[in-house]
Coordinates of C-alpha atoms in Angstrom, one line a residue:
M17 CA 0.0 -0.1 0.0
S18 CA 1.0 3.6 -0.4
V19 CA 2.1 6.0 2.2
T20 CA -1.2 7.8 2.0
E21 CA -3.3 4.6 2.4
I22 CA -1.2 3.4 5.4
L23 CA -0.9 6.7 7.4
F24 CA -3.9 8.8 6.3
T25 CA -6.7 6.5 5.4
P26 CA -7.2 5.0 8.9
L27 CA -7.7 8.6 10.2
L28 CA -10.3 9.3 7.5
K29 CA -12.0 6.2 8.4
A30 CA -12.0 6.9 12.1
D31 CA -13.3 10.4 12.0
P32 CA -13.7 12.0 8.7
G33 CA -14.9 15.3 10.1
R34 CA -12.1 16.0 12.3
P35 CA -9.7 18.7 11.5
L36 CA -6.5 17.5 9.9
I37 CA -4.7 20.8 9.2
T38 CA -5.3 24.4 10.2
H39 CA -3.2 26.7 8.4
Y40 CA -2.3 30.3 9.6
D41 CA -0.4 32.9 7.5
D42 CA 0.3 35.6 10.0
A43 CA 1.6 37.9 7.1
A44 CA -1.7 37.5 5.2
G45 CA -3.9 37.4 8.5
S46 CA -5.4 34.2 7.2
R47 CA -6.7 31.0 8.9
I48 CA -8.0 28.0 7.0
E49 CA -9.0 24.6 8.5
L50 CA -9.5 21.5 6.5
S51 CA -11.2 18.4 7.8
R52 CA -9.9 14.9 7.1
A53 CA -12.6 14.5 4.5
T54 CA -11.9 17.7 2.8
V55 CA -8.1 16.9 2.5
K56 CA -9.2 13.3 1.2
N57 CA -11.0 15.2 -1.6
W58 CA -8.0 17.3 -2.7
A59 CA -5.7 14.3 -2.4
A60 CA -7.9 12.2 -4.5
K61 CA -8.3 14.8 -7.1
T62 CA -4.5 15.1 -7.1
A63 CA -3.9 11.5 -7.5
N64 CA -6.3 11.2 -10.4
W65 CA -4.8 14.3 -12.1
L66 CA -1.3 13.0 -11.8
R67 CA -2.3 9.4 -13.1
D68 CA -5.0 10.3 -15.6
E69 CA -3.7 13.5 -17.0
H70 CA 0.0 13.1 -16.7
D71 CA 0.6 9.4 -16.7
V72 CA 2.4 9.2 -13.3
E73 CA 2.9 5.5 -12.3
P74 CA 4.5 4.1 -9.1
G75 CA 8.1 5.1 -8.7
D76 CA 7.8 8.2 -11.0
P77 CA 9.4 11.4 -9.7
V78 CA 7.0 14.2 -8.7
A79 CA 8.7 17.3 -7.3
V80 CA 6.6 19.0 -4.6
L81 CA 8.5 22.4 -4.4
L82 CA 5.9 24.1 -2.0
P83 CA 6.1 25.6 1.5
A84 CA 4.3 23.9 4.4
H85 CA 0.8 24.9 3.5
W86 CA -2.7 23.5 3.4
Q87 CA -2.5 23.1 -0.4
T88 CA 0.8 21.1 -0.1
V89 CA -1.0 18.5 2.0
G90 CA -3.4 17.6 -0.8
V91 CA -0.5 17.5 -3.3
L92 CA 1.7 15.3 -1.2
L93 CA -1.1 12.9 -0.2
G94 CA -2.2 12.8 -3.8
A95 CA 1.1 12.1 -5.1
W96 CA 1.8 9.4 -2.7
W97 CA -1.6 7.9 -3.3
C98 CA -0.8 7.0 -6.9
G99 CA 2.6 5.8 -5.9
A100 CA 4.8 8.8 -7.0
H101 CA 8.2 9.2 -5.6
V102 CA 8.2 12.8 -4.0
V103 CA 11.4 14.5 -4.7
G104 CA 12.8 18.0 -4.0
A105 CA 14.5 21.0 -5.6
G106 CA 17.3 20.3 -8.1
E107 CA 16.0 16.9 -9.1
S108 CA 14.3 16.1 -12.4
A109 CA 10.7 15.0 -12.3
K110 CA 7.8 13.9 -14.5
V111 CA 5.6 16.6 -12.9
A112 CA 6.5 19.4 -10.4
V113 CA 4.2 21.6 -8.6
V114 CA 5.6 25.0 -7.7
P115 CA 4.5 28.2 -6.0
P116 CA 3.8 31.4 -8.1
G117 CA 7.0 32.4 -9.9
G118 CA 8.5 29.0 -9.2
T119 CA 10.4 27.0 -11.8
A120 CA 11.6 23.2 -12.0
D121 CA 13.3 20.6 -14.2
A122 CA 10.2 18.6 -15.0
D123 CA 8.2 17.5 -18.1
V124 CA 5.2 19.4 -16.6
V125 CA 5.5 22.3 -14.3
A126 CA 2.2 23.3 -12.5
V127 CA 1.7 26.3 -10.4
A128 CA -0.2 26.0 -7.0
S129 CA -1.7 29.4 -6.1
L130 CA -1.3 29.1 -2.4
H131 CA -4.3 31.4 -2.1
P132 CA -6.1 31.2 1.2
M133 CA -9.4 30.0 -0.6
G134 CA -7.8 27.9 -3.1
A135 CA -8.3 30.4 -6.2
G136 CA -6.2 29.5 -9.2
S137 CA -3.1 31.4 -10.2
G138 CA -3.8 31.9 -13.9
A139 CA -0.7 29.9 -14.9
P140 CA -0.6 28.0 -18.2
V141 CA -0.7 24.7 -16.1
D142 CA -2.5 25.6 -12.9
Y143 CA -2.7 23.0 -10.2
N144 CA -5.7 24.4 -8.5
D145 CA -7.9 24.8 -11.5
D146 CA -6.8 21.6 -13.2
V147 CA -7.5 19.2 -10.3
R148 CA -11.1 20.5 -9.7
V149 CA -12.5 18.4 -12.7
H150 CA -11.1 15.2 -11.3
G151 CA -13.0 12.8 -9.0
D152 CA -13.3 13.0 -5.3
D153 CA -12.4 9.3 -4.9
F154 CA -9.2 7.5 -6.0
M155 CA -8.8 3.9 -6.7
P156 CA -5.4 2.6 -7.4
W157 CA -5.0 0.2 -10.3
E158 CA -2.9 -2.1 -8.3
P159 CA -1.2 -1.9 -4.9
V160 CA 2.0 0.2 -4.6
P161 CA 4.8 -2.1 -3.4
G162 CA 6.5 -1.1 -0.1
S163 CA 9.8 -1.2 -1.9
T164 CA 8.8 1.8 -4.2
P165 CA 10.6 5.0 -3.8
A166 CA 8.5 7.4 -1.8
L167 CA 10.5 10.5 -0.4
G168 CA 14.1 11.4 -1.0
E169 CA 16.2 8.1 -0.9
S170 CA 13.5 6.4 1.3
T171 CA 11.0 3.8 0.2
V172 CA 7.4 3.5 1.3
D173 CA 8.1 1.0 4.0
E174 CA 11.1 3.2 5.2
V175 CA 8.9 6.4 5.2
V176 CA 6.1 4.6 7.2
T177 CA 8.5 3.2 9.6
R178 CA 10.3 6.5 10.3
A179 CA 6.9 8.3 10.7
R180 CA 5.6 5.9 13.2
E181 CA 8.8 6.1 15.1
L182 CA 8.5 10.0 15.3
G183 CA 4.8 9.9 15.8
A184 CA 5.3 7.5 18.8
K185 CA 7.2 10.4 20.6
M186 CA 4.2 12.6 20.2
G187 CA 1.7 10.8 22.2
S188 CA -1.7 9.7 21.2
E189 CA -3.8 12.1 18.9
P190 CA -1.6 15.2 19.5
R191 CA -2.8 18.7 18.5
V192 CA 0.6 20.0 17.1
M193 CA 1.5 23.6 16.3
S194 CA 4.4 23.9 14.1
T195 CA 6.5 26.3 12.3
V196 CA 8.6 23.6 10.8
D197 CA 9.3 24.0 7.0
W198 CA 8.9 21.0 4.9
G199 CA 11.9 21.6 2.5
T200 CA 13.8 18.5 3.3
P201 CA 12.7 14.9 3.7
S202 CA 13.6 14.8 7.5
R203 CA 11.5 18.1 8.1
L204 CA 8.5 16.7 6.2
L205 CA 8.7 13.5 8.3
E206 CA 8.9 15.4 11.6
G207 CA 6.4 18.2 10.7
F208 CA 3.8 16.4 8.8
L209 CA 4.0 12.6 8.4
A210 CA 4.7 12.0 12.1
V211 CA 1.5 13.9 13.1
L212 CA -0.5 11.5 10.8
A213 CA 1.2 8.5 12.3
A214 CA 0.2 9.7 15.8
G215 CA -3.5 10.2 14.7
G216 CA -3.1 13.9 15.3
S217 CA -3.9 17.2 13.7
L218 CA -1.7 20.0 12.7
V219 CA -1.8 23.8 13.2
Q220 CA 0.8 24.9 10.7
V221 CA 2.0 28.6 11.1
T222 CA 3.5 30.5 8.1
N223 CA 5.3 33.8 8.7
P224 CA 4.7 33.5 12.4
D225 CA 4.0 36.6 14.5
A226 CA 5.7 35.9 17.9
G227 CA 3.1 38.0 19.7
L228 CA 0.2 35.8 18.6
M229 CA 1.7 32.3 19.3
A230 CA 1.1 32.1 23.1
A231 CA -2.5 33.0 22.8
R232 CA -2.9 30.5 19.6
R233 CA -1.7 27.6 21.8
D234 CA -4.7 28.2 24.0
T235 CA -7.4 28.9 21.4
E236 CA -6.2 25.9 19.4
K237 CA -5.9 23.5 22.3
V238 CA -2.3 22.7 21.2
T239 CA -0.6 19.8 23.1
L240 CA 2.7 20.0 21.3
Q241 CA 4.8 22.6 19.6
L242 CA 7.4 22.1 16.9
D243 CA 9.9 24.9 16.0

């Protein structure tokens, strides 16, 4: 099974209405919260878009060159769901998803707007607009082997094992507030996948305002903070 099926699907089945990610951008003054069910819809649309529109197969490299953001969650889980190998900056890819103004060495470069409400960017290949026409459910054509490359140099099995090791240190169902960037595999494991493995939810803060963080810990009922 894929990283998404192993780490995310159990959370969806247990309580689809529970928040998965609450994203703050203190520079923009925005707060967006997505439930597990809503994230599943974005991830399924992404997986269908990658597979059906861009012929991504298990093991194919997909570059996710986005900051820690609620849109990035859908891109990552969708990429893993169809078995893609998530790679970073400087690596060639079949498809790359970049922020506005971003570039990549890829056959297809799609722009994710990072708009608080998910509006499109107007780019020639626009991730937000393109995925909307795809289905809210994804059915893999065949199981993704555990030996499939999944993140950096790690396979599906290795990513899941490491996420579970890190998640075990967080306690059960933590409410995690984080300013950790996801720019490397280790940070992505610590700041996102470990939270899934622990059955928790994430409060991700971009451009954090130090004056707001203490009060936010109370209002969001945070049990663990990552910096």
